């Protein structure tokens, strides 16, 4: 597994979050999650403008094998979705932290207390490997 | 930790993701389930199926016994070497298991039954066999590889002992051959040409290595499932079990009604059910929208009733979602499936969806 990007925050549900500096965040799933799911074949995206609660269902990613909910790591309002995933869901497998992003949200004051640093998330992954 | 097949070390070395399957530690995939699927449709892939249960039956009355035990009729086999797909039923018509039976000689037959149902099947077979004086021997010491795909036989031929190679290559579909201490059959679970090869466990690593060197792609249970779904082949435990009969599982073609005086377990129940016009249909579904159909999703037929998906998934060959489903009686060719909060349109088709690399339905 490759090294985790250092500029992202992570969740124990294996999602990542990038602060865009304009009050919005970009959200995706981690390489660990994408690898565990296997080849992705379908992504169900939220509507733009949709209000999402922290911990609420935000998207669904489906691999050949299984469907998995993507939960919002923070509350916010959806401002953009990655439309490219409709035709090419495997972008998430290929570039989970880049072209495989899923949702952009307006979050106002970001509560980072429930989020993990790259180091903390790496420790979680190490524990899962044991 | 579960049981391990003789090929287990090779799976780990090949980077397999190992999962529990009916008490066995089996490879789910070796990196990409989709690529493994495509390898079988386009060239050749191999599956470790050593976890499956091989049962040899012997005795003077073994043919009579199997004509009583199985819903299909081994009398159809005619000559040694031929194989038959069949269900083994309870008295009430419920399916104990599905299996392939090979006629090896007039007084010797071989069954290959599912791994997850091993104990139940062996107990059932032994109980019924007693009255016929048939000897039942499990062959747990054998390893088994399914090599499948348009190039499978050509690439796998070198692993067959030289003196049997030509005969193995000459096997017609659904025939098998004793090849020294190996057994080769032109059968499979993918909708492609290929062989299932039984071998002594001591040869498992060497055969695996030779097939890898020949370019055969190792494939896991994930690809096995998408391939068999595309081929419209039932999976025991998902598409049928003890609670349903073959007539409601798309397996009426495996029930041999003739000769009418052949008494097999479950016959009376099936004959009653055959007259029932409310019998549920077992159909293929093709999703018209994007999304993925999954097991147990509800199928809604407007004005008729509701059914259930028994096997659903994504078809890498057709790049859309397919399913097998048990649905209410009636004449209709469209339905809807409840996928999370949405109702999605599906077309009802007759499986298979894919055979020999080609679509069998309009997409």
mmCIF file of N, CA and C in Angstrom, chain B residues 171-287:
data_model
loop_
_atom_site.group_PDB
_atom_site.id
_atom_site.type_symbol
_atom_site.label_atom_id
_atom_site.label_comp_id
_atom_site.label_asym_id
_atom_site.label_seq_id
_atom_site.Cartn_x
_atom_site.Cartn_y
_atom_site.Cartn_z
ATOM 1 N N UNK B 171 -12.238 -35.392 -25.886
ATOM 2 C CA UNK B 171 -13.476 -35.474 -25.094
ATOM 3 C C UNK B 171 -14.515 -34.501 -25.628
ATOM 4 N N UNK B 172 -15.756 -34.991 -25.768
ATOM 5 C CA UNK B 172 -16.848 -34.105 -26.150
ATOM 6 C C UNK B 172 -17.348 -33.381 -24.902
ATOM 7 N N UNK B 173 -18.099 -32.266 -25.057
ATOM 8 C CA UNK B 173 -18.634 -31.577 -23.874
ATOM 9 C C UNK B 173 -19.441 -32.538 -22.994
ATOM 10 N N UNK B 174 -19.220 -32.400 -21.699
ATOM 11 C CA UNK B 174 -19.888 -33.221 -20.690
ATOM 12 C C UNK B 174 -19.482 -34.694 -20.744
ATOM 13 N N UNK B 175 -18.234 -34.929 -21.125
ATOM 14 C CA UNK B 175 -17.643 -36.261 -21.005
ATOM 15 C C UNK B 175 -16.400 -36.176 -20.115
ATOM 16 N N UNK B 176 -16.092 -37.290 -19.440
ATOM 17 C CA UNK B 176 -14.915 -37.360 -18.584
ATOM 18 C C UNK B 176 -14.113 -38.599 -18.878
ATOM 19 N N UNK B 177 -12.885 -38.643 -18.353
ATOM 20 C CA UNK B 177 -11.952 -39.698 -18.715
ATOM 21 C C UNK B 177 -11.011 -39.969 -17.546
ATOM 22 N N UNK B 178 -10.861 -41.235 -17.175
ATOM 23 C CA UNK B 178 -9.826 -41.623 -16.231
ATOM 24 C C UNK B 178 -8.499 -41.539 -16.964
ATOM 25 N N UNK B 179 -7.588 -40.675 -16.493
ATOM 26 C CA UNK B 179 -6.306 -40.501 -17.172
ATOM 27 C C UNK B 179 -5.199 -40.869 -16.198
ATOM 28 N N UNK B 180 -5.016 -42.184 -15.976
ATOM 29 C CA UNK B 180 -4.059 -42.648 -14.982
ATOM 30 C C UNK B 180 -4.573 -42.288 -13.600
ATOM 31 N N UNK B 181 -3.746 -41.608 -12.807
ATOM 32 C CA UNK B 181 -4.225 -41.183 -11.490
ATOM 33 C C UNK B 181 -4.906 -39.812 -11.555
ATOM 34 N N UNK B 182 -5.107 -39.280 -12.749
ATOM 35 C CA UNK B 182 -5.880 -38.054 -12.948
ATOM 36 C C UNK B 182 -7.262 -38.409 -13.481
ATOM 37 N N UNK B 183 -8.164 -37.447 -13.409
ATOM 38 C CA UNK B 183 -9.467 -37.579 -14.057
ATOM 39 C C UNK B 183 -9.731 -36.242 -14.733
ATOM 40 N N UNK B 184 -10.075 -36.284 -16.013
ATOM 41 C CA UNK B 184 -10.277 -35.052 -16.783
ATOM 42 C C UNK B 184 -11.700 -35.046 -17.306
ATOM 43 N N UNK B 185 -12.407 -33.941 -17.129
ATOM 44 C CA UNK B 185 -13.770 -33.851 -17.657
ATOM 45 C C UNK B 185 -13.959 -32.517 -18.355
ATOM 46 N N UNK B 186 -14.680 -32.562 -19.476
ATOM 47 C CA UNK B 186 -14.945 -31.328 -20.214
ATOM 48 C C UNK B 186 -16.226 -30.687 -19.663
ATOM 49 N N UNK B 187 -16.096 -30.207 -18.430
ATOM 50 C CA UNK B 187 -17.217 -29.603 -17.719
ATOM 51 C C UNK B 187 -16.733 -28.311 -17.080
ATOM 52 N N UNK B 188 -17.645 -27.554 -16.502
ATOM 53 C CA UNK B 188 -17.258 -26.316 -15.841
ATOM 54 C C UNK B 188 -18.463 -25.535 -15.386
ATOM 55 N N UNK B 189 -18.181 -24.306 -14.920
ATOM 56 C CA UNK B 189 -19.222 -23.510 -14.258
ATOM 57 C C UNK B 189 -19.086 -22.060 -14.710
ATOM 58 N N UNK B 190 -18.710 -21.887 -15.996
ATOM 59 C CA UNK B 190 -18.409 -20.535 -16.468
ATOM 60 C C UNK B 190 -19.115 -20.188 -17.773
ATOM 61 N N UNK B 191 -19.666 -21.172 -18.471
ATOM 62 C CA UNK B 191 -20.223 -20.901 -19.796
ATOM 63 C C UNK B 191 -19.171 -20.890 -20.894
ATOM 64 N N UNK B 192 -17.938 -21.296 -20.540
ATOM 65 C CA UNK B 192 -16.867 -21.404 -21.541
ATOM 66 C C UNK B 192 -16.461 -22.870 -21.676
ATOM 67 N N UNK B 193 -15.721 -23.146 -22.717
ATOM 68 C CA UNK B 193 -15.121 -24.454 -22.884
ATOM 69 C C UNK B 193 -14.071 -24.649 -21.780
ATOM 70 N N UNK B 194 -13.674 -25.880 -21.554
ATOM 71 C CA UNK B 194 -12.606 -26.095 -20.575
ATOM 72 C C UNK B 194 -12.695 -27.456 -19.937
ATOM 73 N N UNK B 195 -11.810 -27.665 -18.979
ATOM 74 C CA UNK B 195 -11.734 -28.939 -18.273
ATOM 75 C C UNK B 195 -11.831 -28.715 -16.779
ATOM 76 N N UNK B 196 -12.299 -29.755 -16.111
ATOM 77 C CA UNK B 196 -12.082 -29.878 -14.680
ATOM 78 C C UNK B 196 -11.143 -31.071 -14.510
ATOM 79 N N UNK B 197 -10.033 -30.834 -13.806
ATOM 80 C CA UNK B 197 -8.982 -31.845 -13.696
ATOM 81 C C UNK B 197 -8.826 -32.259 -12.236
ATOM 82 N N UNK B 198 -9.027 -33.539 -11.972
ATOM 83 C CA UNK B 198 -8.779 -34.080 -10.636
ATOM 84 C C UNK B 198 -7.405 -34.720 -10.644
ATOM 85 N N UNK B 199 -6.672 -34.520 -9.536
ATOM 86 C CA UNK B 199 -5.290 -35.020 -9.489
ATOM 87 C C UNK B 199 -4.935 -35.380 -8.051
ATOM 88 N N UNK B 200 -3.915 -36.217 -7.863
ATOM 89 C CA UNK B 200 -3.455 -36.477 -6.499
ATOM 90 C C UNK B 200 -2.948 -35.174 -5.875
ATOM 91 N N UNK B 201 -3.223 -34.989 -4.585
ATOM 92 C CA UNK B 201 -2.834 -33.755 -3.919
ATOM 93 C C UNK B 201 -1.332 -33.483 -4.056
ATOM 94 N N UNK B 202 -0.543 -34.542 -4.123
ATOM 95 C CA UNK B 202 0.916 -34.385 -4.218
ATOM 96 C C UNK B 202 1.318 -33.653 -5.501
ATOM 97 N N UNK B 203 0.473 -33.683 -6.533
ATOM 98 C CA UNK B 203 0.780 -33.025 -7.804
ATOM 99 C C UNK B 203 0.244 -31.593 -7.881
ATOM 100 N N UNK B 204 -0.482 -31.170 -6.848
ATOM 101 C CA UNK B 204 -1.229 -29.903 -6.926
ATOM 102 C C UNK B 204 -0.314 -28.722 -7.257
ATOM 103 N N UNK B 205 0.830 -28.621 -6.563
ATOM 104 C CA UNK B 205 1.708 -27.472 -6.800
ATOM 105 C C UNK B 205 2.329 -27.511 -8.193
ATOM 106 N N UNK B 206 2.767 -28.685 -8.604
ATOM 107 C CA UNK B 206 3.436 -28.803 -9.907
ATOM 108 C C UNK B 206 2.469 -28.456 -11.041
ATOM 109 N N UNK B 207 1.244 -28.939 -10.952
ATOM 110 C CA UNK B 207 0.261 -28.654 -12.001
ATOM 111 C C UNK B 207 -0.065 -27.160 -12.028
ATOM 112 N N UNK B 208 -0.255 -26.600 -10.854
ATOM 113 C CA UNK B 208 -0.515 -25.153 -10.759
ATOM 114 C C UNK B 208 0.602 -24.372 -11.438
ATOM 115 N N UNK B 209 1.848 -24.721 -11.110
ATOM 116 C CA UNK B 209 2.999 -23.987 -11.648
ATOM 117 C C UNK B 209 3.086 -24.107 -13.169
ATOM 118 N N UNK B 210 2.790 -25.289 -13.674
ATOM 119 C CA UNK B 210 2.858 -25.476 -15.136
ATOM 120 C C UNK B 210 1.768 -24.669 -15.831
ATOM 121 N N UNK B 211 0.593 -24.610 -15.219
ATOM 122 C CA UNK B 211 -0.494 -23.842 -15.829
ATOM 123 C C UNK B 211 -0.184 -22.345 -15.804
ATOM 124 N N UNK B 212 0.395 -21.885 -14.702
ATOM 125 C CA UNK B 212 0.796 -20.469 -14.622
ATOM 126 C C UNK B 212 1.821 -20.174 -15.721
ATOM 127 N N UNK B 213 2.816 -21.060 -15.853
ATOM 128 C CA UNK B 213 3.864 -20.865 -16.865
ATOM 129 C C UNK B 213 3.279 -20.863 -18.270
ATOM 130 N N UNK B 214 2.173 -21.616 -18.469
ATOM 131 C CA UNK B 214 1.531 -21.664 -19.786
ATOM 132 C C UNK B 214 0.680 -20.430 -20.063
ATOM 133 N N UNK B 215 0.512 -19.575 -19.039
ATOM 134 C CA UNK B 215 -0.250 -18.351 -19.249
ATOM 135 C C UNK B 215 -1.685 -18.407 -18.767
ATOM 136 N N UNK B 216 -2.026 -19.457 -18.026
ATOM 137 C CA UNK B 216 -3.380 -19.544 -17.467
ATOM 138 C C UNK B 216 -3.453 -18.623 -16.239
ATOM 139 N N UNK B 217 -4.505 -17.809 -16.187
ATOM 140 C CA UNK B 217 -4.629 -16.782 -15.151
ATOM 141 C C UNK B 217 -5.348 -17.355 -13.920
ATOM 142 N N UNK B 218 -4.758 -17.241 -12.734
ATOM 143 C CA UNK B 218 -5.461 -17.717 -11.541
ATOM 144 C C UNK B 218 -6.674 -16.837 -11.239
ATOM 145 N N UNK B 219 -7.802 -17.459 -10.955
ATOM 146 C CA UNK B 219 -9.067 -16.757 -10.757
ATOM 147 C C UNK B 219 -9.694 -17.181 -9.435
ATOM 148 N N UNK B 220 -10.304 -16.230 -8.760
ATOM 149 C CA UNK B 220 -10.877 -16.509 -7.443
ATOM 150 C C UNK B 220 -12.377 -16.735 -7.493
ATOM 151 N N UNK B 221 -12.940 -16.887 -6.296
ATOM 152 C CA UNK B 221 -14.373 -17.150 -6.172
ATOM 153 C C UNK B 221 -15.214 -15.998 -6.714
ATOM 154 N N UNK B 222 -14.670 -14.780 -6.655
ATOM 155 C CA UNK B 222 -15.410 -13.627 -7.156
ATOM 156 C C UNK B 222 -15.701 -13.756 -8.635
ATOM 157 N N UNK B 223 -14.673 -14.037 -9.418
ATOM 158 C CA UNK B 223 -14.858 -14.206 -10.863
ATOM 159 C C UNK B 223 -15.701 -15.446 -11.149
ATOM 160 N N UNK B 224 -15.525 -16.478 -10.344
ATOM 161 C CA UNK B 224 -16.325 -17.688 -10.538
ATOM 162 C C UNK B 224 -17.815 -17.345 -10.444
ATOM 163 N N UNK B 225 -18.154 -16.450 -9.504
ATOM 164 C CA UNK B 225 -19.560 -16.100 -9.317
ATOM 165 C C UNK B 225 -20.096 -15.232 -10.461
ATOM 166 N N UNK B 226 -19.327 -14.246 -10.923
ATOM 167 C CA UNK B 226 -19.835 -13.404 -12.025
ATOM 168 C C UNK B 226 -19.902 -14.202 -13.324
ATOM 169 N N UNK B 227 -18.979 -15.145 -13.504
ATOM 170 C CA UNK B 227 -19.000 -15.971 -14.721
ATOM 171 C C UNK B 227 -20.217 -16.898 -14.735
ATOM 172 N N UNK B 228 -20.484 -17.526 -13.598
ATOM 173 C CA UNK B 228 -21.615 -18.470 -13.589
ATOM 174 C C UNK B 228 -22.933 -17.705 -13.677
ATOM 175 N N UNK B 229 -22.975 -16.488 -13.101
ATOM 176 C CA UNK B 229 -24.203 -15.689 -13.216
ATOM 177 C C UNK B 229 -24.458 -15.327 -14.677
ATOM 178 N N UNK B 230 -23.443 -14.853 -15.374
ATOM 179 C CA UNK B 230 -23.591 -14.552 -16.805
ATOM 180 C C UNK B 230 -24.024 -15.798 -17.580
ATOM 181 N N UNK B 231 -23.524 -16.949 -17.172
ATOM 182 C CA UNK B 231 -23.864 -18.192 -17.868
ATOM 183 C C UNK B 231 -25.232 -18.715 -17.455
ATOM 184 N N UNK B 232 -25.891 -18.034 -16.515
ATOM 185 C CA UNK B 232 -27.225 -18.441 -16.074
ATOM 186 C C UNK B 232 -27.217 -19.750 -15.313
ATOM 187 N N UNK B 233 -26.118 -20.024 -14.610
ATOM 188 C CA UNK B 233 -26.014 -21.269 -13.853
ATOM 189 C C UNK B 233 -26.343 -21.007 -12.387
ATOM 190 N N UNK B 234 -27.138 -21.898 -11.828
ATOM 191 C CA UNK B 234 -27.599 -21.716 -10.451
ATOM 192 C C UNK B 234 -26.482 -21.953 -9.439
ATOM 193 N N UNK B 235 -26.601 -21.238 -8.316
ATOM 194 C CA UNK B 235 -25.711 -21.464 -7.172
ATOM 195 C C UNK B 235 -26.545 -22.019 -6.026
ATOM 196 N N UNK B 236 -26.151 -23.199 -5.548
ATOM 197 C CA UNK B 236 -26.893 -23.793 -4.430
ATOM 198 C C UNK B 236 -26.756 -22.909 -3.190
ATOM 199 N N UNK B 237 -27.875 -22.743 -2.465
ATOM 200 C CA UNK B 237 -27.856 -21.904 -1.276
ATOM 201 C C UNK B 237 -28.320 -20.494 -1.572
ATOM 202 N N UNK B 238 -28.181 -20.062 -2.838
ATOM 203 C CA UNK B 238 -28.694 -18.752 -3.245
ATOM 204 C C UNK B 238 -29.927 -18.917 -4.122
ATOM 205 N N UNK B 239 -29.784 -19.678 -5.198
ATOM 206 C CA UNK B 239 -30.866 -19.810 -6.178
ATOM 207 C C UNK B 239 -31.828 -20.947 -5.830
ATOM 208 N N UNK B 240 -31.355 -21.911 -5.078
ATOM 209 C CA UNK B 240 -32.249 -22.985 -4.623
ATOM 210 C C UNK B 240 -31.670 -23.613 -3.369
ATOM 211 N N UNK B 241 -32.573 -24.208 -2.588
ATOM 212 C CA UNK B 241 -32.171 -24.903 -1.367
ATOM 213 C C UNK B 241 -33.285 -25.884 -1.004
ATOM 214 N N UNK B 242 -33.332 -26.331 0.248
ATOM 215 C CA UNK B 242 -34.326 -27.350 0.649
ATOM 216 C C UNK B 242 -35.762 -26.838 0.566
ATOM 217 N N UNK B 243 -35.948 -25.510 0.527
ATOM 218 C CA UNK B 243 -37.308 -24.961 0.607
ATOM 219 C C UNK B 243 -37.968 -24.793 -0.759
ATOM 220 N N UNK B 244 -37.230 -25.017 -1.839
ATOM 221 C CA UNK B 244 -37.828 -24.866 -3.169
ATOM 222 C C UNK B 244 -37.493 -26.082 -4.030
ATOM 223 N N UNK B 245 -38.334 -26.299 -5.023
ATOM 224 C CA UNK B 245 -38.116 -27.445 -5.914
ATOM 225 C C UNK B 245 -37.379 -26.976 -7.165
ATOM 226 N N UNK B 246 -36.846 -27.917 -7.938
ATOM 227 C CA UNK B 246 -36.194 -27.523 -9.189
ATOM 228 C C UNK B 246 -37.161 -26.842 -10.162
ATOM 229 N N UNK B 247 -38.465 -27.133 -10.029
ATOM 230 C CA UNK B 247 -39.440 -26.546 -10.962
ATOM 231 C C UNK B 247 -39.595 -25.047 -10.738
ATOM 232 N N UNK B 248 -39.272 -24.573 -9.532
ATOM 233 C CA UNK B 248 -39.332 -23.132 -9.254
ATOM 234 C C UNK B 248 -37.930 -22.527 -9.218
ATOM 235 N N UNK B 249 -36.952 -23.255 -9.744
ATOM 236 C CA UNK B 249 -35.558 -22.790 -9.711
ATOM 237 C C UNK B 249 -34.923 -22.808 -11.090
ATOM 238 N N UNK B 250 -35.759 -22.868 -12.122
ATOM 239 C CA UNK B 250 -35.219 -22.877 -13.485
ATOM 240 C C UNK B 250 -34.537 -24.181 -13.844
ATOM 241 N N UNK B 251 -34.819 -25.236 -13.080
ATOM 242 C CA UNK B 251 -34.111 -26.505 -13.296
ATOM 243 C C UNK B 251 -35.043 -27.630 -13.717
ATOM 244 N N UNK B 252 -36.220 -27.266 -14.252
ATOM 245 C CA UNK B 252 -37.152 -28.303 -14.714
ATOM 246 C C UNK B 252 -36.482 -29.185 -15.781
ATOM 247 N N UNK B 253 -35.578 -28.587 -16.553
ATOM 248 C CA UNK B 253 -34.899 -29.346 -17.623
ATOM 249 C C UNK B 253 -34.011 -30.464 -17.078
ATOM 250 N N UNK B 254 -33.702 -30.416 -15.787
ATOM 251 C CA UNK B 254 -32.845 -31.460 -15.209
ATOM 252 C C UNK B 254 -33.669 -32.592 -14.601
ATOM 253 N N UNK B 255 -34.987 -32.463 -14.640
ATOM 254 C CA UNK B 255 -35.844 -33.511 -14.074
ATOM 255 C C UNK B 255 -36.262 -34.448 -15.202
ATOM 256 N N UNK B 256 -35.948 -35.719 -15.064
ATOM 257 C CA UNK B 256 -36.300 -36.709 -16.097
ATOM 258 C C UNK B 256 -37.633 -37.348 -15.719
ATOM 259 N N UNK B 257 -38.713 -36.909 -16.386
ATOM 260 C CA UNK B 257 -40.052 -37.447 -16.085
ATOM 261 C C UNK B 257 -40.227 -38.832 -16.701
ATOM 262 N N UNK B 258 -39.568 -39.044 -17.813
ATOM 263 C CA UNK B 258 -39.684 -40.345 -18.489
ATOM 264 C C UNK B 258 -38.445 -41.184 -18.195
ATOM 265 N N UNK B 259 -38.545 -42.481 -18.021
ATOM 266 C CA UNK B 259 -39.791 -43.254 -18.036
ATOM 267 C C UNK B 259 -40.654 -42.969 -16.808
ATOM 268 N N UNK B 260 -41.977 -42.983 -17.006
ATOM 269 C CA UNK B 260 -42.912 -42.580 -15.963
ATOM 270 C C UNK B 260 -42.886 -43.517 -14.758
ATOM 271 N N UNK B 261 -42.372 -44.738 -14.954
ATOM 272 C CA UNK B 261 -42.372 -45.667 -13.811
ATOM 273 C C UNK B 261 -41.066 -45.617 -13.019
ATOM 274 N N UNK B 262 -40.172 -44.685 -13.351
ATOM 275 C CA UNK B 262 -38.957 -44.558 -12.533
ATOM 276 C C UNK B 262 -39.310 -43.811 -11.248
ATOM 277 N N UNK B 263 -39.114 -44.468 -10.134
ATOM 278 C CA UNK B 263 -39.423 -43.869 -8.837
ATOM 279 C C UNK B 263 -38.155 -43.198 -8.305
ATOM 280 N N UNK B 264 -38.147 -41.862 -8.271
ATOM 281 C CA UNK B 264 -37.007 -41.177 -7.644
ATOM 282 C C UNK B 264 -37.501 -40.342 -6.472
ATOM 283 N N UNK B 265 -36.608 -40.074 -5.540
ATOM 284 C CA UNK B 265 -36.994 -39.329 -4.341
ATOM 285 C C UNK B 265 -37.483 -37.934 -4.762
ATOM 286 N N UNK B 266 -38.694 -37.587 -4.344
ATOM 287 C CA UNK B 266 -39.262 -36.286 -4.655
ATOM 288 C C UNK B 266 -40.218 -36.302 -5.834
ATOM 289 N N UNK B 267 -40.302 -37.426 -6.526
ATOM 290 C CA UNK B 267 -41.116 -37.471 -7.752
ATOM 291 C C UNK B 267 -42.579 -37.103 -7.500
ATOM 292 N N UNK B 268 -43.188 -37.702 -6.477
ATOM 293 C CA UNK B 268 -44.616 -37.472 -6.232
ATOM 294 C C UNK B 268 -44.874 -35.986 -5.978
ATOM 295 N N UNK B 269 -44.008 -35.369 -5.176
ATOM 296 C CA UNK B 269 -44.180 -33.948 -4.872
ATOM 297 C C UNK B 269 -44.045 -33.097 -6.133
ATOM 298 N N UNK B 270 -43.085 -33.420 -6.982
ATOM 299 C CA UNK B 270 -42.887 -32.653 -8.215
ATOM 300 C C UNK B 270 -44.077 -32.816 -9.161
ATOM 301 N N UNK B 271 -44.644 -34.024 -9.198
ATOM 302 C CA UNK B 271 -45.775 -34.250 -10.111
ATOM 303 C C UNK B 271 -46.973 -33.415 -9.698
ATOM 304 N N UNK B 272 -47.188 -33.297 -8.391
ATOM 305 C CA UNK B 272 -48.271 -32.441 -7.895
ATOM 306 C C UNK B 272 -47.984 -30.981 -8.263
ATOM 307 N N UNK B 273 -46.730 -30.584 -8.050
ATOM 308 C CA UNK B 273 -46.377 -29.181 -8.311
ATOM 309 C C UNK B 273 -46.453 -28.854 -9.802
ATOM 310 N N UNK B 274 -46.172 -29.838 -10.626
ATOM 311 C CA UNK B 274 -46.183 -29.613 -12.068
ATOM 312 C C UNK B 274 -47.570 -29.194 -12.554
ATOM 313 N N UNK B 275 -48.622 -29.679 -11.871
ATOM 314 C CA UNK B 275 -50.004 -29.356 -12.262
ATOM 315 C C UNK B 275 -50.426 -27.978 -11.765
ATOM 316 N N UNK B 276 -49.636 -27.416 -10.850
ATOM 317 C CA UNK B 276 -50.009 -26.156 -10.208
ATOM 318 C C UNK B 276 -49.681 -24.965 -11.118
ATOM 319 N N UNK B 277 -50.701 -24.256 -11.560
ATOM 320 C CA UNK B 277 -50.486 -23.144 -12.503
ATOM 321 C C UNK B 277 -49.979 -21.889 -11.802
ATOM 322 N N UNK B 278 -50.016 -21.866 -10.461
ATOM 323 C CA UNK B 278 -49.510 -20.703 -9.714
ATOM 324 C C UNK B 278 -48.020 -20.826 -9.408
ATOM 325 N N UNK B 279 -47.394 -21.845 -9.967
ATOM 326 C CA UNK B 279 -45.983 -22.075 -9.685
ATOM 327 C C UNK B 279 -45.163 -20.846 -10.054
ATOM 328 N N UNK B 280 -44.249 -20.468 -9.171
ATOM 329 C CA UNK B 280 -43.436 -19.271 -9.433
ATOM 330 C C UNK B 280 -42.484 -19.492 -10.610
ATOM 331 N N UNK B 281 -42.188 -18.388 -11.295
ATOM 332 C CA UNK B 281 -41.240 -18.446 -12.405
ATOM 333 C C UNK B 281 -39.833 -18.204 -11.875
ATOM 334 N N UNK B 282 -38.861 -18.718 -12.586
ATOM 335 C CA UNK B 282 -37.457 -18.419 -12.270
ATOM 336 C C UNK B 282 -36.860 -17.820 -13.534
ATOM 337 N N UNK B 283 -36.450 -16.566 -13.451
ATOM 338 C CA UNK B 283 -36.135 -15.809 -14.667
ATOM 339 C C UNK B 283 -34.800 -15.078 -14.551
ATOM 340 N N UNK B 284 -34.345 -14.573 -15.680
ATOM 341 C CA UNK B 284 -33.216 -13.662 -15.699
ATOM 342 C C UNK B 284 -33.722 -12.225 -15.734
ATOM 343 N N UNK B 285 -32.999 -11.330 -15.082
ATOM 344 C CA UNK B 285 -33.328 -9.908 -15.114
ATOM 345 C C UNK B 285 -32.141 -9.146 -15.692
ATOM 346 N N UNK B 286 -32.453 -8.162 -16.531
ATOM 347 C CA UNK B 286 -31.425 -7.252 -17.033
ATOM 348 C C UNK B 286 -31.802 -5.860 -16.588
ATOM 349 N N UNK B 287 -30.912 -5.205 -15.870
ATOM 350 C CA UNK B 287 -31.198 -3.851 -15.387
ATOM 351 C C UNK B 287 -31.059 -2.860 -16.542
#
